[in-house]
Amino acid sequence: MPRHGISGFAMAAAMLGGAAPALAQTTADSASKTTAGNEDIIVTAQRRDESLSRTPVAVDVVGMQELAEQNVRSEADLQFAAPGLSVRAGATSNEVNFSLRGQSVDQFTGTRPGVLPYFNEVQISSNSGGGSGATSFYDLQSVQVLKGPQGTLFGRNATGGAVLFTSAKPTNEFGGYLSARYGNYDTVQLEGALNLPIVDDRLLARVAGFYSDQTGFQHNLYDGSRPGSIERYGVRGSLTWRGEGGFENDLVVDYYKADGTSTQSVLYALDPTQPTAAAVTLFYSPGLDLVFGPGAWDGYLSRHTNPTIPAGGLADFLAIQKARGPFTIATNDANFYRAENLIVTNSTSVDLNDTTKLKNIIGYAHLKTDVRGDTDGSPFGVAGDGEIDEVGRPGGHTRTTILSEELQLLGTLAADRLTYALGFYLSSEKSNVFRQATFLDVFGDLGLSPLSVNSDVAYNNSYAFYGQGTYQLGGGFGVTAGLRYTSETVRGRTLPIDNSYATPAQIASGVADNDQRKTIRNLSWTFGLQNQISDDVLLYAVTRRSYRNGGFNGSSPPIVGDATVNGNSYGTETVTDVEAGAKFQGLLATMPARFNIALYNMWIKNGQRNAFADINGPASLAVNVPRTKVYGFELDGDLRLTDWLRIGGNLNYTHARFTNGLTPAFGGTILLGTVPDTPEWSGTVYGEISAPVSSRLTASLRGDLYSQTGTFYIASGNLNPTAHLPGYSIANFRIGIEDEAAGWSLSANLKNAFNKVYYVGGMPLAALLQFNSALPGAPRTYSLEARYRF
């Protein structure tokens, strides 16, 4: 254990008088959250049902009721409901990643996300950057957000946290629900579920589905299209079989499909001071004639006869775009998005005796994504996603298959003083990635090729053994320790159509290899203390270590070696943290209340980030930043002032910086200076009124205000200072009326009530092509919803 881990943990333990760890990913099988009185929130973070207020883990739970009340319909909505979670988009609205405590995944690096999504205990994201498969936000029992390094209890290592989606399980009662929602932008959303007890308390089934159709927020003057127009649907079948001896098998099959377009990044900033190819600068004015001869600029304009193209080039267009705002655009590249996911989870458990349970979890995920957009967000052909190929696939597509198997032994010993979990985890992944891009397509008029093609296959095979236990010392004190051994083999194979495919001579000399692999072995651990000092108050402290293993850059030439020799290999990231926290659930005077606080410090060695280079065309590459430090606090709570009024909120502070940003890259070093996707401050305040208006009807009103400070969306913001997105505040409201006895409700939802313009991601390419594009968040939307429960 490094000295900073020991000293930090000792300080936290001394300050709090004992503690316990934030453990690995929760199953969330029984997680729920209510808004009435002082009911428990039940989680299974330590492989047993227990109250969240008594669970020594930094976790936030958004239950079925909250998902409906806050109108959470997608990953982008989660950051308004889950304290401290940021959701970062890429060039389009359908490329999203989670960020927690400064840990995320940079665009197009091919690294594994620092915050992993799970569906029913099965990991559903890989190194490929393809879809997570988690977009089916319907009939969910809960969403849990675990914070900090995960890796000793079960599942896969994660350095920043995990987001756990759990579908509603079949019950032993006939019933279900139907809902219909209509809103502006021609939004239509239908959802429903049917619960069927086939054999009483033995064989239970549930079928759920949804359909959504929406016109895009943007109007593209270039071709009259509405980017962001998309149709989605999904169906999910669940079957539970219960037998003798505590036997239970849960099978869930989830299918999801989306087809349409994405909200498009727009031209956001220009930086002609960046050291880049002179040809790019030519787009700032009609000066092509000076380099390529008479008529070059005229030839480009005649080939792209469109009134949205200003004669003054990008500089003039940027001023026009700023004046229009991000929802009236003019982009020349076709916009396309299609995703299709199939996820199958199977969980079997059996009681070996009164204190021991054996559990097995099998997972299968097949994720397909096709995406195309305009990288520069302008009517000029500076950077795009290439042409649609002969089978209808656009400039980028990903095919990912994940198989996993997990066997657990769960139980208690020593008169229930020791609770333990032992397990074996095995996974196999394969991702086919194709990226096609065009740069400076004016070159086509000059007989030059602007096309860049990256095509590779990434493989990942991993197995792990883990064990973790909590021993109750008495008097409210407990100690937890866990250890995990992981062996992971990664392989990167460059395909022949890739621009960087190595020649036989390069391979024979040992300089390059189109098929590279390596095996990494490491130990993750956690150690902590806890002290339940009263029925209402829990104190805890923990120190942990986790890893994000290295791999190969698919977008760079397959040169053998790491970044110090301009090779395509990147190394393993190591995260060590210390966390101290306190939880309260009880009464303040006569008012039910909950409060949680967590303070943390993280030390990151060889953090996986991106750097830009021109390698057969602009590329984003994974590199290892030598040292990073992240510290902060997370505070959340709620207070029921009266039977009809509840208030609450959260406040999150994150101080993230590279303490040594001098990073090996491209055979030399570059200085990276900004931790991306990490607002320093974020928080939410809300109020909720619920009161009877008659003997049967209850009316409710809720308002939420979310706010965050600005953030860079690139690790080299010191070199690209215009890649900074300003802070923003968003207000959401909901009003409803319900007849609980009859099972129906009506509600009206208003999101981004004051129509604030804000940005959630984009493409920061000024270091290569002198421009940054940015993706706007959703404008003001409203909807009416009717819901019937039977």
Tab-separated table of N, CA and C in Angstrom, residues 629-720:
chain	number	residue	atom	x	y	z
A	629	LYS	N	-4.421	13.658	-9.425
A	629	LYS	CA	-5.001	13.649	-8.089
A	629	LYS	C	-6.395	14.245	-8.153
A	630	VAL	N	-7.342	13.568	-7.508
A	630	VAL	CA	-8.729	14.019	-7.473
A	630	VAL	C	-9.200	13.949	-6.026
A	631	TYR	N	-9.734	15.056	-5.529
A	631	TYR	CA	-10.324	15.013	-4.193
A	631	TYR	C	-11.587	15.868	-4.188
A	632	GLY	N	-12.453	15.601	-3.208
A	632	GLY	CA	-13.685	16.367	-3.138
A	632	GLY	C	-14.630	15.802	-2.099
A	633	PHE	N	-15.859	16.267	-2.158
A	633	PHE	CA	-16.890	15.757	-1.258
A	633	PHE	C	-18.217	15.681	-1.994
A	634	GLU	N	-19.107	14.835	-1.476
A	634	GLU	CA	-20.466	14.661	-2.007
A	634	GLU	C	-21.436	14.690	-0.835
A	635	LEU	N	-22.383	15.578	-0.898
A	635	LEU	CA	-23.354	15.769	0.180
A	635	LEU	C	-24.748	15.709	-0.413
A	636	ASP	N	-25.620	14.894	0.163
A	636	ASP	CA	-27.000	14.852	-0.295
A	636	ASP	C	-27.916	14.553	0.877
A	637	GLY	N	-29.183	14.904	0.732
A	637	GLY	CA	-30.139	14.656	1.791
A	637	GLY	C	-31.526	15.117	1.424
A	638	ASP	N	-32.497	14.744	2.253
A	638	ASP	CA	-33.855	15.231	2.092
A	638	ASP	C	-34.503	15.336	3.460
A	639	LEU	N	-35.516	16.191	3.539
A	639	LEU	CA	-36.182	16.494	4.800
A	639	LEU	C	-37.672	16.644	4.537
A	640	ARG	N	-38.486	15.867	5.248
A	640	ARG	CA	-39.939	15.984	5.122
A	640	ARG	C	-40.416	16.964	6.196
A	641	LEU	N	-40.694	18.196	5.743
A	641	LEU	CA	-41.090	19.252	6.671
A	641	LEU	C	-42.481	19.018	7.236
A	642	THR	N	-43.391	18.538	6.400
A	642	THR	CA	-44.750	18.208	6.819
A	642	THR	C	-45.181	16.965	6.064
A	643	ASP	N	-46.385	16.498	6.316
A	643	ASP	CA	-46.895	15.341	5.587
A	643	ASP	C	-47.006	15.620	4.095
A	644	TRP	N	-47.077	16.908	3.729
A	644	TRP	CA	-47.315	17.229	2.314
A	644	TRP	C	-46.141	17.941	1.634
A	645	LEU	N	-45.069	18.221	2.379
A	645	LEU	CA	-43.963	18.984	1.797
A	645	LEU	C	-42.638	18.303	2.100
A	646	ARG	N	-41.865	18.043	1.049
A	646	ARG	CA	-40.526	17.484	1.182
A	646	ARG	C	-39.557	18.329	0.383
A	647	ILE	N	-38.380	18.576	0.938
A	647	ILE	CA	-37.332	19.301	0.237
A	647	ILE	C	-36.054	18.481	0.296
A	648	GLY	N	-35.144	18.753	-0.613
A	648	GLY	CA	-33.889	18.014	-0.613
A	648	GLY	C	-32.936	18.560	-1.647
A	649	GLY	N	-31.802	17.896	-1.763
A	649	GLY	CA	-30.821	18.314	-2.753
A	649	GLY	C	-29.491	17.646	-2.529
A	650	ASN	N	-28.511	18.069	-3.317
A	650	ASN	CA	-27.159	17.543	-3.199
A	650	ASN	C	-26.172	18.603	-3.649
A	651	LEU	N	-24.961	18.494	-3.157
A	651	LEU	CA	-23.872	19.396	-3.524
A	651	LEU	C	-22.614	18.565	-3.685
A	652	ASN	N	-21.924	18.752	-4.803
A	652	ASN	CA	-20.755	17.944	-5.124
A	652	ASN	C	-19.593	18.850	-5.520
A	653	TYR	N	-18.454	18.639	-4.895
A	653	TYR	CA	-17.241	19.384	-5.213
A	653	TYR	C	-16.176	18.394	-5.663
A	654	THR	N	-15.565	18.657	-6.825
A	654	THR	CA	-14.535	17.781	-7.371
A	654	THR	C	-13.353	18.621	-7.822
A	655	HIS	N	-12.225	18.411	-7.187
A	655	HIS	CA	-10.988	19.096	-7.577
A	655	HIS	C	-10.093	18.066	-8.250
A	656	ALA	N	-9.961	18.161	-9.555
A	656	ALA	CA	-9.205	17.174	-10.333
A	656	ALA	C	-8.099	17.885	-11.109
A	657	ARG	N	-6.882	17.372	-10.975
A	657	ARG	CA	-5.779	17.991	-11.713
A	657	ARG	C	-4.713	16.936	-12.014
A	658	PHE	N	-3.983	17.169	-13.095
A	658	PHE	CA	-2.820	16.345	-13.395
A	658	PHE	C	-1.644	16.892	-12.582
A	659	THR	N	-1.139	16.103	-11.641
A	659	THR	CA	0.011	16.548	-10.867
A	659	THR	C	1.316	16.338	-11.622
A	660	ASN	N	1.286	15.475	-12.622
A	660	ASN	CA	2.379	15.344	-13.583
A	660	ASN	C	1.744	15.045	-14.925
A	661	GLY	N	1.562	16.075	-15.741
A	661	GLY	CA	0.900	15.912	-17.027
A	661	GLY	C	1.850	15.758	-18.195
A	662	LEU	N	3.162	15.644	-17.930
A	662	LEU	CA	4.130	15.480	-19.006
A	662	LEU	C	4.060	14.037	-19.499
A	663	THR	N	3.359	13.847	-20.594
A	663	THR	CA	2.883	12.527	-21.007
A	663	THR	C	3.643	12.005	-22.228
A	664	PRO	N	4.179	10.784	-22.167
A	664	PRO	CA	4.799	10.195	-23.358
A	664	PRO	C	3.768	10.040	-24.478
A	665	ALA	N	4.137	10.501	-25.675
A	665	ALA	CA	3.224	10.409	-26.817
A	665	ALA	C	3.998	10.636	-28.100
A	666	PHE	N	3.716	9.801	-29.105
A	666	PHE	CA	4.232	9.979	-30.459
A	666	PHE	C	5.759	10.029	-30.505
A	667	GLY	N	6.408	9.236	-29.634
A	667	GLY	CA	7.856	9.202	-29.618
A	667	GLY	C	8.500	10.336	-28.858
A	668	GLY	N	7.703	11.206	-28.257
A	668	GLY	CA	8.209	12.311	-27.458
A	668	GLY	C	7.335	12.498	-26.239
A	669	THR	N	7.113	13.726	-25.843
A	669	THR	CA	6.218	14.026	-24.729
A	669	THR	C	5.360	15.230	-25.078
A	670	ILE	N	4.150	15.257	-24.507
A	670	ILE	CA	3.289	16.419	-24.606
A	670	ILE	C	2.788	16.729	-23.198
A	671	LEU	N	2.406	17.971	-22.979
A	671	LEU	CA	1.915	18.381	-21.672
A	671	LEU	C	0.399	18.446	-21.708
A	672	LEU	N	-0.251	17.563	-20.943
A	672	LEU	CA	-1.699	17.589	-20.797
A	672	LEU	C	-2.028	18.294	-19.489
A	673	GLY	N	-3.030	19.192	-19.508
A	673	GLY	CA	-3.219	20.061	-18.361
A	673	GLY	C	-4.611	20.179	-17.801
A	674	THR	N	-5.631	19.486	-18.375
A	674	THR	CA	-7.000	19.642	-17.874
A	674	THR	C	-7.684	18.288	-17.795
A	675	VAL	N	-8.248	17.954	-16.633
A	675	VAL	CA	-9.014	16.722	-16.485
A	675	VAL	C	-10.402	16.973	-17.074
A	676	PRO	N	-10.769	16.275	-18.131
A	676	PRO	CA	-12.012	16.614	-18.828
A	676	PRO	C	-13.261	16.064	-18.153
A	677	ASP	N	-14.398	16.627	-18.564
A	677	ASP	CA	-15.729	16.113	-18.193
A	677	ASP	C	-15.943	16.105	-16.688
A	678	THR	N	-15.350	17.063	-15.983
A	678	THR	CA	-15.396	17.074	-14.522
A	678	THR	C	-15.685	18.489	-14.024
A	679	PRO	N	-16.959	18.866	-13.894
A	679	PRO	CA	-17.251	20.182	-13.317
A	679	PRO	C	-16.778	20.258	-11.869
A	680	GLU	N	-16.223	21.391	-11.490
A	680	GLU	CA	-15.731	21.525	-10.122
A	680	GLU	C	-16.877	21.490	-9.116
A	681	TRP	N	-17.991	22.140	-9.460
A	681	TRP	CA	-19.166	22.165	-8.597
A	681	TRP	C	-20.385	21.707	-9.385
A	682	SER	N	-21.221	20.919	-8.743
A	682	SER	CA	-22.518	20.571	-9.324
A	682	SER	C	-23.484	20.305	-8.176
A	683	GLY	N	-24.758	20.441	-8.450
A	683	GLY	CA	-25.723	20.187	-7.387
A	683	GLY	C	-27.141	20.378	-7.845
A	684	THR	N	-28.052	19.924	-6.997
A	684	THR	CA	-29.480	19.984	-7.277
A	684	THR	C	-30.214	20.382	-6.002
A	685	VAL	N	-31.239	21.198	-6.155
A	685	VAL	CA	-32.190	21.427	-5.064
A	685	VAL	C	-33.576	21.124	-5.612
A	686	TYR	N	-34.441	20.583	-4.763
A	686	TYR	CA	-35.791	20.267	-5.219
A	686	TYR	C	-36.780	20.435	-4.081
A	687	GLY	N	-38.008	20.595	-4.466
A	687	GLY	CA	-39.111	20.640	-3.526
A	687	GLY	C	-40.284	19.880	-4.100
A	688	GLU	N	-41.056	19.227	-3.217
A	688	GLU	CA	-42.164	18.393	-3.676
A	688	GLU	C	-43.345	18.570	-2.729
A	689	ILE	N	-44.479	18.886	-3.318
A	689	ILE	CA	-45.728	19.029	-2.576
A	689	ILE	C	-46.668	17.914	-3.011
A	690	SER	N	-47.251	17.212	-2.065
A	690	SER	CA	-48.219	16.162	-2.355
A	690	SER	C	-49.323	16.243	-1.315
A	691	ALA	N	-50.554	16.466	-1.782
A	691	ALA	CA	-51.659	16.678	-0.833
A	691	ALA	C	-52.955	16.179	-1.440
A	692	PRO	N	-53.860	15.636	-0.621
A	692	PRO	CA	-55.165	15.196	-1.124
A	692	PRO	C	-56.029	16.391	-1.511
A	693	VAL	N	-56.743	16.240	-2.622
A	693	VAL	CA	-57.690	17.275	-3.049
A	693	VAL	C	-59.126	16.772	-2.931
A	694	SER	N	-59.292	15.487	-2.645
A	694	SER	CA	-60.600	14.901	-2.378
A	694	SER	C	-60.357	13.594	-1.635
A	695	SER	N	-61.417	12.856	-1.378
A	695	SER	CA	-61.265	11.588	-0.672
A	695	SER	C	-60.494	10.566	-1.482
A	696	ARG	N	-60.395	10.764	-2.815
A	696	ARG	CA	-59.707	9.783	-3.664
A	696	ARG	C	-58.531	10.368	-4.412
A	697	LEU	N	-58.531	11.664	-4.668
A	697	LEU	CA	-57.523	12.253	-5.537
A	697	LEU	C	-56.412	12.916	-4.740
A	698	THR	N	-55.178	12.720	-5.212
A	698	THR	CA	-54.011	13.360	-4.623
A	698	THR	C	-53.295	14.146	-5.719
A	699	ALA	N	-53.014	15.407	-5.431
A	699	ALA	CA	-52.284	16.256	-6.373
A	699	ALA	C	-50.840	16.397	-5.926
A	700	SER	N	-49.942	16.565	-6.882
A	700	SER	CA	-48.524	16.707	-6.558
A	700	SER	C	-47.889	17.746	-7.462
A	701	LEU	N	-46.869	18.392	-6.924
A	701	LEU	CA	-46.092	19.380	-7.671
A	701	LEU	C	-44.646	19.228	-7.257
A	702	ARG	N	-43.748	19.129	-8.230
A	702	ARG	CA	-42.318	18.982	-7.957
A	702	ARG	C	-41.536	19.929	-8.841
A	703	GLY	N	-40.518	20.544	-8.266
A	703	GLY	CA	-39.592	21.375	-9.021
A	703	GLY	C	-38.159	21.010	-8.694
A	704	ASP	N	-37.307	20.918	-9.718
A	704	ASP	CA	-35.884	20.586	-9.561
A	704	ASP	C	-35.052	21.651	-10.259
A	705	LEU	N	-33.979	22.069	-9.608
A	705	LEU	CA	-33.024	22.986	-10.212
A	705	LEU	C	-31.651	22.342	-10.157
A	706	TYR	N	-31.078	22.073	-11.324
A	706	TYR	CA	-29.732	21.494	-11.429
A	706	TYR	C	-28.776	22.568	-11.922
A	707	SER	N	-27.562	22.582	-11.357
A	707	SER	CA	-26.569	23.567	-11.776
A	707	SER	C	-25.188	22.950	-11.728
A	708	GLN	N	-24.324	23.350	-12.663
A	708	GLN	CA	-22.935	22.906	-12.644
A	708	GLN	C	-22.041	24.002	-13.210
A	709	THR	N	-20.780	23.991	-12.779
A	709	THR	CA	-19.805	24.917	-13.336
A	709	THR	C	-19.280	24.373	-14.655
A	710	GLY	N	-18.495	25.203	-15.336
A	710	GLY	CA	-17.979	24.813	-16.642
A	710	GLY	C	-16.919	23.737	-16.554
A	711	THR	N	-16.629	23.150	-17.703
A	711	THR	CA	-15.648	22.076	-17.749
A	711	THR	C	-15.005	21.997	-19.130
A	712	PHE	N	-13.761	21.576	-19.170
A	712	PHE	CA	-13.123	21.252	-20.438
A	712	PHE	C	-13.629	19.899	-20.929
A	713	TYR	N	-13.635	19.721	-22.241
A	713	TYR	CA	-14.001	18.415	-22.765
A	713	TYR	C	-12.861	17.802	-23.570
A	714	ILE	N	-11.643	18.083	-23.072
A	714	ILE	CA	-10.439	17.504	-23.641
A	714	ILE	C	-9.350	17.554	-22.578
A	715	ALA	N	-8.450	16.567	-22.582
A	715	ALA	CA	-7.385	16.527	-21.586
A	715	ALA	C	-6.304	17.564	-21.852
A	716	SER	N	-6.233	18.091	-23.068
A	716	SER	CA	-5.215	19.086	-23.424
A	716	SER	C	-5.834	20.472	-23.550
A	717	GLY	N	-6.693	20.821	-22.595
A	717	GLY	CA	-7.287	22.149	-22.620
A	717	GLY	C	-6.265	23.257	-22.491
A	718	ASN	N	-5.112	22.960	-21.889
A	718	ASN	CA	-4.036	23.950	-21.826
A	718	ASN	C	-3.493	24.273	-23.208
A	719	LEU	N	-3.579	23.319	-24.138
A	719	LEU	CA	-3.135	23.531	-25.518
A	719	LEU	C	-4.280	23.938	-26.432
A	720	ASN	N	-5.511	23.707	-25.980
A	720	ASN	CA	-6.706	24.015	-26.761
A	720	ASN	C	-7.697	24.736	-25.837
